[in-house]
Amino acid sequence: MKILAIMKKELQSYFYSPIAYIVFASFLLIVGYLFWVVLVTSKLASLEPLFYNASFVLLLASPVLTMRLISEERKSKTMELLLTSPISPVEIVTGKFLACLILYLALIVLTMQYPILLSRYSNAFDMGPVYSGYLGMVLLSSAFISLGLFASSLSENQIISAMISFGGLMLFWIFGWARHAFDNAFGHMLGNLSIFDRYSDFLRGIVDSGNVIFFVVFTFIWLFLATRVLESERWR
Amino acid sequence: MIEMKNITRYYGNFRALNNISLSVEKGEILGLLGPNGAGKTTAMRILTSFLPATSGTATVAGFDVFEDSLEVRRRLGYLPETPPVYPEMTVESYLNFVGEIKELAGKVRKERIAEIADRIGLTDNLQRIIGHLSKGYRQRVGIAQALLHNPDVLILDEPTVGLDPNQIIEIRGLIKDLAKDHTIILSTHYLAEVSMTCSRVVIINEGEIVAEDSVENLEKGATGATHYKITLKPSESNDWREIIDKTAGTKISAELHEAGLIKFNLELPSEKEFDSMFEKIVAKGTVFREISPVKASLEDVFIKLTSGEERKADA
């Protein structure tokens, strides 16, 4: 299976280089610190703040994890191998997306120590929002990766790719503010694009099919655009 | 096996290839020769369907490189200018990855990797990390990658760059050996490589084909005149020079006196007038020690064909 071959290769490069270890270490350090600070000050057995913090740290780490996915292939000329082999851009992009998603899932699984802790030691802990929150975090991750992957397909310079994906993610994160700025159709349209607002619903325990579909479509659109960019090499 | 018809390629306003047509038969090794920036790599990239042509068509093994790109890529091994390797992988995991994306099934893949590694001399380095290998070994990994799925057509962009002289000889031997069951196009600056390995040569300059022929024919056709290397023992009257000078169109160069012998290069316009001239010289008592024809090397052909500006200036 060619998709699996790409996926395996990407996972190998994450762990052959120090990138994955450094991102894992700093993510867990920050999230652990925030969990402790928030719990001690609020004395509330709620994971909502943790979910917000963890996802924002993921947003910051995302460009670093996705920037090299395609940029590096261009820079080191291995793109010539991929594009002259019998493998399609869809397979390349899907394989890379899955590799990165697995990395995120590993990060997310490592945060599960906190809900386990809380459910053991608190007397009124609601697991509902935890399940929906984790679903939201997985969907949010795939949105982050897909936009980052697209950004990475645009340039052979990893810094440029990282900046494009950081800018794009940040913009989608804060689009909701437009609702407060203009109370009209335009403001609401922008607000509907906000990944933050939709993610918040999950943290309150709401699994709205509209939000699920939004994240799935969001992911597909950026992945599709990334395959188009790769295909365009053949007819440009 | 490989056909290019009227291929033109522009990068923006720059014309990299202008109306190139060429064809390569099965089992042939075609050498693409040209100075830097002549368009060799562009031509190869079009054949591998990595780059589209601005106009014109190309087919590999009967499939159009644009319409049936996937079928072309299944039948093609390509070594780009820079070996397309992932420095963080080991040689074996890299070749395994290449085998997977080239659609080799698990068992066949293992056998092929062992076979190719043996043939290219990589067996002892399979477990090493590519980033730690020398340039020559990285180049070998690149060649191994191109051969792995046993493609009908091999396209090699400067295959011997960065290798040491022993390795160059080995790889040239390998390429010749491969021609038995592959069709090969290779590009190079090394003219010696072309005369050693290729059955036919195409010389490209500024995006146009300036010559296309077998190596022997190109060497023969390089100069109008014929060159000889001559060593003689002059007679006492030393009149050989006078006789040569009298014959129209001759030219003596690089004259060297050494222990009573005179060595020089002689240029003659056409074969017919030799006999009487040499007879006259010998009749006066001069003894010839050496008369050997000097063939124009491919270097001469190359320089002559690719430096058009200078020739015009001379004329």
Coordinates of C-alpha atoms in Angstrom, one line a residue:
Chain A
M1 CA 0.0 0.0 0.0
K2 CA 1.6 3.2 -1.2
I3 CA -0.2 5.5 1.3
L4 CA 1.1 3.4 4.2
A5 CA 4.6 3.6 2.7
I6 CA 4.5 7.4 2.7
M7 CA 3.0 7.4 6.2
K8 CA 5.6 5.1 7.6
K9 CA 8.4 7.1 6.1
E10 CA 7.0 10.4 7.5
L11 CA 6.7 8.9 11.0
Q12 CA 10.2 7.6 10.8
S13 CA 11.6 11.0 9.9
Y14 CA 9.7 12.6 12.8
F15 CA 11.4 10.2 15.2
Y16 CA 14.8 10.0 13.5
S17 CA 15.1 13.8 14.0
P18 CA 14.7 15.5 17.3
I19 CA 11.6 17.4 16.2
A20 CA 9.0 15.0 17.5
Y21 CA 10.7 14.6 20.9
I22 CA 11.1 18.3 21.4
V23 CA 7.5 19.0 20.5
F24 CA 6.3 16.2 22.8
A25 CA 8.4 17.4 25.7
S26 CA 7.4 21.0 25.5
F27 CA 3.7 20.3 24.9
L28 CA 3.5 18.0 27.9
L29 CA 5.4 20.4 30.1
I30 CA 3.2 23.4 29.3
V31 CA 0.0 21.4 29.5
G32 CA 1.0 19.8 32.8
Y33 CA 2.0 23.2 34.2
L34 CA -1.3 24.8 33.2
F35 CA -3.3 21.9 34.5
W36 CA -1.7 22.3 37.9
V37 CA -2.0 26.1 38.1
V38 CA -5.6 26.1 37.0
L39 CA -6.6 23.3 39.3
V40 CA -5.0 24.8 42.3
T41 CA -6.4 28.3 41.8
S42 CA -9.9 27.4 40.7
K43 CA -10.4 24.2 42.8
L44 CA -12.8 23.0 40.1
A45 CA -12.8 19.5 38.7
S46 CA -13.3 20.7 35.1
L47 CA -11.2 19.9 32.1
E48 CA -12.5 22.8 30.0
P49 CA -9.5 25.1 30.7
L50 CA -7.2 22.3 30.0
F51 CA -8.8 21.6 26.6
Y52 CA -8.5 25.3 25.7
N53 CA -4.9 25.5 26.7
A54 CA -3.9 22.2 25.1
S55 CA -5.5 23.1 21.8
F56 CA -3.9 26.5 21.8
V57 CA -0.5 25.0 22.4
L58 CA -1.2 22.6 19.6
L59 CA -2.0 25.5 17.4
L60 CA 1.4 27.0 18.1
A61 CA 3.2 23.7 17.6
S62 CA 1.3 22.8 14.5
P63 CA 3.2 24.9 12.0
V64 CA 6.4 23.4 13.3
L65 CA 5.2 19.9 12.9
T66 CA 3.7 20.4 9.4
M67 CA 6.1 22.9 7.8
R68 CA 8.5 20.3 6.6
L69 CA 6.0 17.8 5.2
I70 CA 6.2 18.9 1.6
S71 CA 8.7 21.9 1.7
E72 CA 11.5 19.5 2.6
E73 CA 10.7 17.2 -0.3
R74 CA 11.1 20.1 -2.7
K75 CA 14.2 21.5 -1.0
S76 CA 16.1 18.2 -0.9
K77 CA 14.9 17.3 -4.5
T78 CA 13.2 14.1 -3.3
M79 CA 10.1 15.4 -4.9
E80 CA 11.6 14.3 -8.2
L81 CA 11.5 10.8 -6.9
L82 CA 7.9 11.0 -5.6
L83 CA 6.6 12.6 -8.8
T84 CA 8.4 10.3 -11.1
S85 CA 7.2 7.2 -9.2
P86 CA 3.8 5.5 -9.9
I87 CA 2.2 7.2 -6.9
S88 CA -0.5 9.9 -7.1
P89 CA -0.5 13.3 -5.2
V90 CA -3.6 12.1 -3.4
E91 CA -1.7 9.2 -2.0
I92 CA 1.3 11.4 -1.1
V93 CA -0.9 13.9 0.7
T94 CA -3.0 11.3 2.4
G95 CA 0.0 9.4 3.7
K96 CA 1.6 12.6 5.1
F97 CA -1.7 13.7 6.7
L98 CA -2.1 10.3 8.4
A99 CA 1.4 10.3 9.7
C100 CA 1.0 13.7 11.3
L101 CA -2.4 12.8 12.6
I102 CA -0.9 9.7 14.4
L103 CA 1.6 12.0 16.0
Y104 CA -1.2 14.3 17.3
L105 CA -3.2 11.3 18.5
A106 CA -0.2 10.3 20.5
L107 CA 0.0 13.7 22.0
I108 CA -3.7 13.7 22.8
V109 CA -3.6 10.3 24.4
L110 CA -0.8 11.5 26.6
T111 CA -3.1 14.2 28.0
M112 CA -5.6 11.5 29.1
Q113 CA -3.8 11.2 32.5
Y114 CA -5.6 14.4 33.6
P115 CA -9.2 13.3 33.2
I116 CA -8.2 9.9 34.8
L117 CA -6.7 11.8 37.7
L118 CA -9.8 14.0 38.1
S119 CA -12.3 11.2 37.8
R120 CA -10.5 9.3 40.5
Y121 CA -10.1 12.0 43.1
S122 CA -13.1 14.3 42.6
N123 CA -16.7 13.4 43.7
A124 CA -18.6 15.3 41.0
F125 CA -16.8 14.9 37.8
D126 CA -18.8 14.8 34.6
M127 CA -17.2 12.6 31.9
G128 CA -19.6 13.7 29.1
P129 CA -17.7 16.9 28.2
V130 CA -14.5 14.9 28.3
Y131 CA -15.6 12.5 25.6
S132 CA -17.0 15.3 23.4
G133 CA -13.9 17.4 24.2
Y134 CA -11.6 14.7 23.0
L135 CA -13.6 14.3 19.8
G136 CA -13.4 18.0 19.3
M137 CA -9.6 18.0 19.8
V138 CA -9.1 15.2 17.3
L139 CA -11.2 17.1 14.7
L140 CA -9.4 20.3 15.5
S141 CA -6.0 18.6 15.0
S142 CA -7.0 17.3 11.6
A143 CA -8.0 20.9 10.7
F144 CA -4.6 22.2 11.9
I145 CA -2.7 19.5 10.0
S146 CA -4.6 20.0 6.7
L147 CA -4.0 23.7 6.6
G148 CA -0.4 23.2 7.6
L149 CA 0.1 20.6 4.9
F150 CA -1.4 23.0 2.3
A151 CA 0.9 25.8 3.5
S152 CA 3.9 23.4 3.2
S153 CA 3.0 22.6 -0.4
L154 CA 3.3 26.2 -1.4
S155 CA 7.0 26.9 -0.7
E156 CA 10.3 25.0 -0.5
N157 CA 11.2 27.3 2.4
Q158 CA 10.0 25.8 5.7
I159 CA 9.9 29.2 7.5
I160 CA 7.5 30.6 4.9
S161 CA 5.4 27.5 5.1
A162 CA 5.3 27.7 8.9
M163 CA 4.3 31.4 8.8
I164 CA 1.5 30.8 6.3
S165 CA 0.1 28.0 8.3
F166 CA 0.4 30.0 11.6
G167 CA -1.2 33.0 10.0
G168 CA -4.0 31.0 8.6
L169 CA -4.7 29.0 11.7
M170 CA -4.7 32.1 13.9
L171 CA -7.1 33.9 11.6
F172 CA -9.6 30.9 11.7
W173 CA -9.1 30.8 15.4
I174 CA -10.2 34.4 16.0
F175 CA -12.8 34.8 13.2
G176 CA -15.5 34.6 15.9
W177 CA -14.6 38.1 17.1
A178 CA -16.2 39.4 13.9
R179 CA -19.6 38.6 15.4
H180 CA -18.9 41.3 18.1
A181 CA -17.5 43.8 15.6
F182 CA -20.4 43.7 13.0
D183 CA -23.7 42.5 14.1
N184 CA -24.8 41.7 10.5
A185 CA -24.8 38.9 8.0
F186 CA -21.1 39.5 7.2
G187 CA -20.1 39.3 10.8
H188 CA -22.1 36.1 11.3
M189 CA -20.7 34.5 8.1
L190 CA -17.1 35.1 9.3
G191 CA -18.1 33.9 12.8
N192 CA -19.3 30.7 11.3
L193 CA -15.8 30.0 10.0
S194 CA -14.3 30.3 13.4
I195 CA -12.7 27.0 14.4
F196 CA -12.5 28.3 18.0
D197 CA -16.3 28.8 18.4
R198 CA -17.1 25.4 17.0
Y199 CA -14.5 23.8 19.1
S200 CA -16.0 25.5 22.2
D201 CA -19.3 23.7 21.6
F202 CA -17.5 20.4 22.0
L203 CA -16.0 21.4 25.3
R204 CA -19.5 22.2 26.7
G205 CA -20.5 18.7 25.9
I206 CA -22.4 19.5 22.7
V207 CA -21.7 17.3 19.7
D208 CA -23.4 19.2 16.9
S209 CA -23.4 17.4 13.6
G210 CA -22.9 20.7 11.9
N211 CA -19.7 21.3 13.7
V212 CA -18.4 17.8 12.9
I213 CA -19.2 18.3 9.3
F214 CA -17.5 21.7 9.3
F215 CA -14.3 20.2 10.6
V216 CA -14.4 17.3 8.2
V217 CA -15.1 19.6 5.2
F218 CA -12.4 22.1 6.4
T219 CA -9.9 19.3 6.5
F220 CA -10.9 17.9 3.1
I221 CA -10.7 21.3 1.4
W222 CA -7.1 22.0 2.5
L223 CA -6.0 18.5 1.7
F224 CA -7.6 18.7 -1.7
L225 CA -5.9 22.1 -2.4
A226 CA -2.6 20.5 -1.4
T227 CA -3.0 17.7 -3.9
R228 CA -3.9 20.3 -6.5
V229 CA -0.7 22.2 -5.9
L230 CA 1.3 19.0 -6.3
E231 CA -0.6 18.1 -9.4
S232 CA -0.1 21.5 -10.9
E233 CA 3.7 20.7 -11.2
R234 CA 2.8 18.4 -14.0
W235 CA 0.9 20.9 -16.0
R236 CA 2.4 24.2 -15.0
Chain B
M1 CA 11.1 3.0 -27.0
I2 CA 11.5 6.7 -26.4
E3 CA 10.2 9.4 -28.8
M4 CA 10.3 13.1 -28.5
K5 CA 8.6 15.1 -31.2
N6 CA 9.0 18.9 -31.6
I7 CA 9.4 19.5 -27.9
T8 CA 9.6 23.1 -26.8
R9 CA 9.8 24.3 -23.3
Y10 CA 9.7 27.8 -21.9
Y11 CA 10.4 28.9 -18.4
G12 CA 8.6 32.3 -18.4
N13 CA 10.2 34.0 -21.3
F14 CA 13.3 31.9 -21.4
R15 CA 13.3 29.1 -24.0
A16 CA 15.0 26.1 -22.5
L17 CA 14.2 23.7 -25.4
N18 CA 13.5 24.6 -28.9
N19 CA 11.7 22.1 -31.2
I20 CA 13.7 19.0 -30.0
S21 CA 12.9 15.7 -31.7
L22 CA 14.8 12.5 -31.0
S23 CA 14.1 8.8 -30.7
V24 CA 15.9 6.0 -28.9
E25 CA 15.5 2.3 -29.9
K26 CA 15.2 -0.6 -27.5
G27 CA 18.6 -1.6 -26.1
E28 CA 20.3 1.6 -27.2
I29 CA 22.3 3.9 -24.9
L30 CA 21.9 7.5 -26.0
G31 CA 24.2 10.1 -24.6
L32 CA 22.9 13.7 -24.2
L33 CA 25.8 16.0 -24.3
G34 CA 26.0 19.7 -23.8
P35 CA 27.4 22.6 -21.8
N36 CA 25.7 23.6 -18.5
G37 CA 22.3 25.2 -19.1
A38 CA 21.9 23.6 -22.5
G39 CA 18.6 21.9 -21.7
K40 CA 19.7 18.4 -20.9
T41 CA 18.0 18.2 -17.6
T42 CA 14.8 19.8 -18.9
A43 CA 14.6 17.3 -21.7
M44 CA 15.0 14.5 -19.2
R45 CA 12.4 15.9 -16.8
I46 CA 9.9 16.1 -19.6
L47 CA 10.5 12.4 -20.5
T48 CA 10.0 11.4 -16.8
S49 CA 6.7 13.5 -16.8
F50 CA 8.1 15.6 -13.9
L51 CA 7.8 18.7 -16.1
P52 CA 5.3 19.3 -18.9
A53 CA 6.5 20.5 -22.3
T54 CA 5.1 23.8 -23.5
S55 CA 4.4 22.2 -26.9
G56 CA 5.2 18.9 -28.6
T57 CA 4.7 15.3 -27.6
A58 CA 6.8 12.6 -26.0
T59 CA 6.2 8.9 -25.5
V60 CA 8.0 6.4 -23.4
A61 CA 7.4 2.6 -24.1
G62 CA 4.4 3.7 -26.3
F63 CA 2.7 5.8 -23.6
D64 CA 2.3 9.5 -23.8
V65 CA 4.2 11.2 -20.9
F66 CA 1.4 13.7 -20.3
E67 CA -1.7 11.6 -21.0
D68 CA -0.5 8.3 -19.6
S69 CA 2.0 9.6 -17.0
L70 CA 1.3 6.8 -14.6
E71 CA 2.0 4.0 -17.1
V72 CA 5.2 5.9 -18.1
R73 CA 6.3 6.2 -14.5
R74 CA 5.8 2.4 -13.9
R75 CA 8.3 1.7 -16.7
L76 CA 10.9 4.2 -15.9
G77 CA 13.8 4.6 -13.6
Y78 CA 15.2 8.1 -13.1
L79 CA 18.3 9.3 -11.4
P80 CA 18.0 13.1 -11.1
E81 CA 21.0 15.4 -10.9
T82 CA 20.9 15.4 -7.1
P83 CA 20.3 11.8 -5.8
P84 CA 16.8 11.9 -4.3
V85 CA 17.7 10.5 -0.9
Y86 CA 16.4 11.1 2.6
P87 CA 19.5 11.7 4.7
E88 CA 18.0 10.5 7.9
M89 CA 17.1 7.1 6.6
T90 CA 19.4 4.0 6.4
V91 CA 20.2 2.7 2.9
E92 CA 18.0 -0.3 3.4
S93 CA 15.0 1.5 4.8
Y94 CA 15.3 4.0 1.9
L95 CA 15.4 1.3 -0.8
N96 CA 12.6 -0.5 0.9
F97 CA 10.5 2.7 0.8
V98 CA 11.3 3.2 -2.9
G99 CA 10.4 -0.4 -3.6
E100 CA 7.0 0.2 -1.9
I101 CA 6.1 3.3 -3.9
K102 CA 7.3 1.6 -7.1
E103 CA 4.8 -1.2 -6.5
L104 CA 7.2 -4.0 -5.6
A105 CA 5.5 -6.7 -3.5
G106 CA 7.2 -7.6 -0.2
K107 CA 9.1 -10.7 -1.1
V108 CA 10.3 -9.5 -4.6
R109 CA 11.3 -6.2 -2.9
K110 CA 13.7 -7.9 -0.5
E111 CA 15.3 -10.0 -3.3
R112 CA 15.6 -7.0 -5.6
I113 CA 17.2 -4.9 -2.8
A114 CA 19.8 -7.6 -2.1
E115 CA 20.4 -8.1 -5.8
I116 CA 20.9 -4.4 -6.7
A117 CA 22.9 -3.7 -3.6
D118 CA 25.3 -6.5 -4.6
R119 CA 25.5 -5.2 -8.2
I120 CA 26.2 -1.6 -7.2
G121 CA 28.5 -2.5 -4.2
L122 CA 26.2 -1.3 -1.4
T123 CA 25.8 -4.6 0.4
D124 CA 28.2 -3.6 3.2
N125 CA 26.5 -0.2 3.6
L126 CA 22.8 -1.2 3.8
Q127 CA 22.6 -0.4 7.5
R128 CA 24.3 2.9 7.3
I129 CA 22.5 6.3 7.5
I130 CA 22.5 7.9 4.1
G131 CA 23.4 11.3 5.6
H132 CA 26.7 9.8 6.8
L133 CA 27.7 8.4 3.4
S134 CA 30.2 10.0 1.1
K135 CA 29.0 11.6 -2.1
G136 CA 30.1 8.7 -4.2
Y137 CA 28.0 6.2 -2.1
R138 CA 25.1 8.6 -2.1
Q139 CA 25.3 8.6 -5.9
R140 CA 25.2 4.8 -5.8
V141 CA 22.2 4.8 -3.6
G142 CA 20.6 7.1 -6.3
I143 CA 21.5 4.7 -9.0
A144 CA 20.2 1.7 -7.0
Q145 CA 16.9 3.6 -6.5
A146 CA 16.5 4.0 -10.3
L147 CA 17.2 0.3 -11.0
L148 CA 15.2 -1.2 -8.2
H149 CA 12.0 -2.0 -10.0
N150 CA 13.8 -3.2 -13.1
P151 CA 12.4 -0.6 -15.4
D152 CA 12.4 -0.8 -19.2
V153 CA 13.7 2.7 -19.6
L154 CA 16.5 4.3 -17.5
I155 CA 17.1 8.0 -17.5
L156 CA 20.3 9.0 -15.8
D157 CA 21.2 12.6 -15.3
E158 CA 25.0 12.7 -14.9
P159 CA 25.3 9.3 -13.3
T160 CA 29.1 9.4 -12.6
V161 CA 29.3 12.9 -11.0
G162 CA 31.1 12.8 -7.6
L163 CA 32.5 9.3 -8.0
D164 CA 36.2 8.5 -7.8
P165 CA 38.0 7.2 -10.9
N166 CA 37.6 3.5 -9.9
Q167 CA 33.9 3.9 -9.2
I168 CA 33.5 5.8 -12.5
I169 CA 34.9 2.8 -14.4
E170 CA 32.7 0.4 -12.4
I171 CA 29.5 2.4 -13.0
R172 CA 30.3 2.8 -16.7
G173 CA 30.7 -0.9 -16.9
L174 CA 27.4 -1.3 -15.1
I175 CA 25.6 1.0 -17.5
K176 CA 27.0 -0.9 -20.5
D177 CA 25.9 -4.1 -18.9
L178 CA 22.4 -2.7 -18.2
A179 CA 21.9 -1.8 -21.9
K180 CA 21.4 -5.5 -22.6
D181 CA 17.9 -5.4 -21.2
H182 CA 17.2 -1.7 -20.7
T183 CA 16.9 1.4 -22.9
I184 CA 19.1 4.2 -21.5
I185 CA 19.4 7.9 -21.9
L186 CA 22.2 9.5 -20.0
S187 CA 23.5 13.0 -19.8
T188 CA 27.0 14.1 -19.0
H189 CA 29.7 16.7 -19.5
Y190 CA 32.4 14.0 -19.7
L191 CA 33.0 13.4 -23.4
A192 CA 35.1 10.3 -22.5
E193 CA 32.0 8.8 -20.9
V194 CA 30.0 9.2 -24.0
S195 CA 32.6 7.6 -26.3
M196 CA 33.0 4.8 -23.8
T197 CA 29.4 3.9 -23.0
C198 CA 27.0 5.4 -25.6
S199 CA 26.0 4.0 -29.0
R200 CA 24.7 7.3 -30.1
V201 CA 25.2 10.9 -29.1
V202 CA 22.9 13.9 -29.2
I203 CA 24.7 17.2 -28.6
I204 CA 22.4 20.0 -27.3
N205 CA 23.3 23.6 -27.1
E206 CA 21.1 26.5 -26.0
G207 CA 18.0 24.2 -26.2
E208 CA 18.7 23.0 -29.8
I209 CA 20.1 19.8 -31.2
V210 CA 23.3 20.7 -32.9
A211 CA 24.5 17.2 -33.8
E212 CA 23.2 13.7 -33.7
D213 CA 25.2 10.7 -34.8
S214 CA 27.2 7.7 -33.7
V215 CA 30.4 8.5 -31.8
E216 CA 32.7 7.4 -34.7
N217 CA 30.9 9.4 -37.3
L218 CA 31.1 12.6 -35.1
E219 CA 34.8 12.1 -34.6
K220 CA 35.4 11.6 -38.3
G221 CA 33.4 14.5 -39.4
A222 CA 34.9 17.0 -36.9
T223 CA 37.6 18.5 -39.2
G224 CA 37.8 18.9 -42.9
A225 CA 41.6 18.3 -42.9
T226 CA 43.4 15.2 -41.8
H227 CA 46.0 15.4 -39.1
Y228 CA 49.2 13.3 -38.8
K229 CA 51.8 12.9 -36.2
I230 CA 55.2 12.6 -37.9
T231 CA 58.7 11.8 -36.8
L232 CA 61.5 11.8 -39.3
K233 CA 65.3 11.7 -39.6
P234 CA 66.2 14.4 -42.0
S235 CA 68.6 13.9 -44.9
E236 CA 71.8 15.9 -45.0
S237 CA 70.4 18.5 -47.4
N238 CA 67.4 19.0 -44.9
D239 CA 65.1 19.8 -47.8
W240 CA 62.0 18.0 -46.5
R241 CA 60.4 21.2 -45.3
E242 CA 60.7 22.9 -48.6
I243 CA 58.8 20.1 -50.3
I244 CA 56.1 20.1 -47.8
D245 CA 55.7 23.9 -47.9
K246 CA 55.4 23.7 -51.7
T247 CA 52.4 21.4 -51.5
A248 CA 49.3 23.6 -51.2
G249 CA 47.3 23.6 -48.0
T250 CA 49.8 21.9 -45.8
K251 CA 50.6 23.1 -42.3
I252 CA 53.4 22.2 -39.9
S253 CA 52.9 22.8 -36.2
A254 CA 54.3 21.8 -32.8
E255 CA 57.8 21.2 -34.2
L256 CA 60.3 19.5 -31.9
H257 CA 64.0 18.6 -32.4
E258 CA 65.2 15.7 -30.4
A259 CA 68.4 13.7 -30.8
G260 CA 68.7 14.1 -34.5
L261 CA 65.0 13.5 -35.1
I262 CA 62.3 16.0 -35.9
K263 CA 58.8 15.6 -34.6
F264 CA 55.9 17.7 -35.8
N265 CA 52.2 17.7 -36.5
L266 CA 51.2 17.8 -40.2
E267 CA 47.8 19.0 -41.5
L268 CA 46.9 17.9 -45.0
P269 CA 43.9 19.1 -47.0
S270 CA 42.9 16.0 -48.9
E271 CA 44.3 12.5 -49.2
K272 CA 45.2 12.6 -52.9
E273 CA 48.3 14.7 -52.9
F274 CA 50.2 12.8 -50.3
D275 CA 51.9 10.2 -52.4
S276 CA 54.0 12.3 -54.7
M277 CA 55.0 14.6 -51.8
F278 CA 56.1 11.7 -49.6
E279 CA 57.9 10.1 -52.5
K280 CA 59.9 13.2 -53.2
I281 CA 60.9 13.5 -49.5
V282 CA 62.0 9.9 -49.3
A283 CA 63.8 10.1 -52.6
K284 CA 66.1 12.9 -51.1
G285 CA 67.2 10.5 -48.4
T286 CA 64.9 11.5 -45.5
V287 CA 63.8 8.6 -43.3
F288 CA 60.4 8.5 -41.8
R289 CA 60.2 7.0 -38.3
E290 CA 56.5 7.5 -37.6
I291 CA 53.4 8.6 -39.5
S292 CA 50.3 8.2 -37.5
P293 CA 46.8 9.7 -38.1
V294 CA 45.4 11.8 -35.3
K295 CA 41.7 11.5 -34.9
A296 CA 39.7 14.6 -33.9
S297 CA 38.5 13.8 -30.4
L298 CA 34.9 14.3 -29.3
E299 CA 36.2 17.2 -27.4
D300 CA 37.0 19.0 -30.6
V301 CA 33.6 18.2 -32.0
F302 CA 32.0 19.4 -28.8
I303 CA 33.9 22.7 -28.7
K304 CA 33.4 23.2 -32.4
L305 CA 29.6 22.7 -32.2
T306 CA 28.9 24.5 -28.9
S307 CA 30.9 27.6 -29.4
G308 CA 29.1 29.0 -32.4
E309 CA 29.7 32.6 -31.5
E310 CA 33.5 32.3 -31.7
R311 CA 33.4 30.6 -35.1
K312 CA 31.3 33.4 -36.6
A313 CA 33.7 35.9 -35.2
D314 CA 36.7 34.1 -36.8
A315 CA 35.1 34.1 -40.2

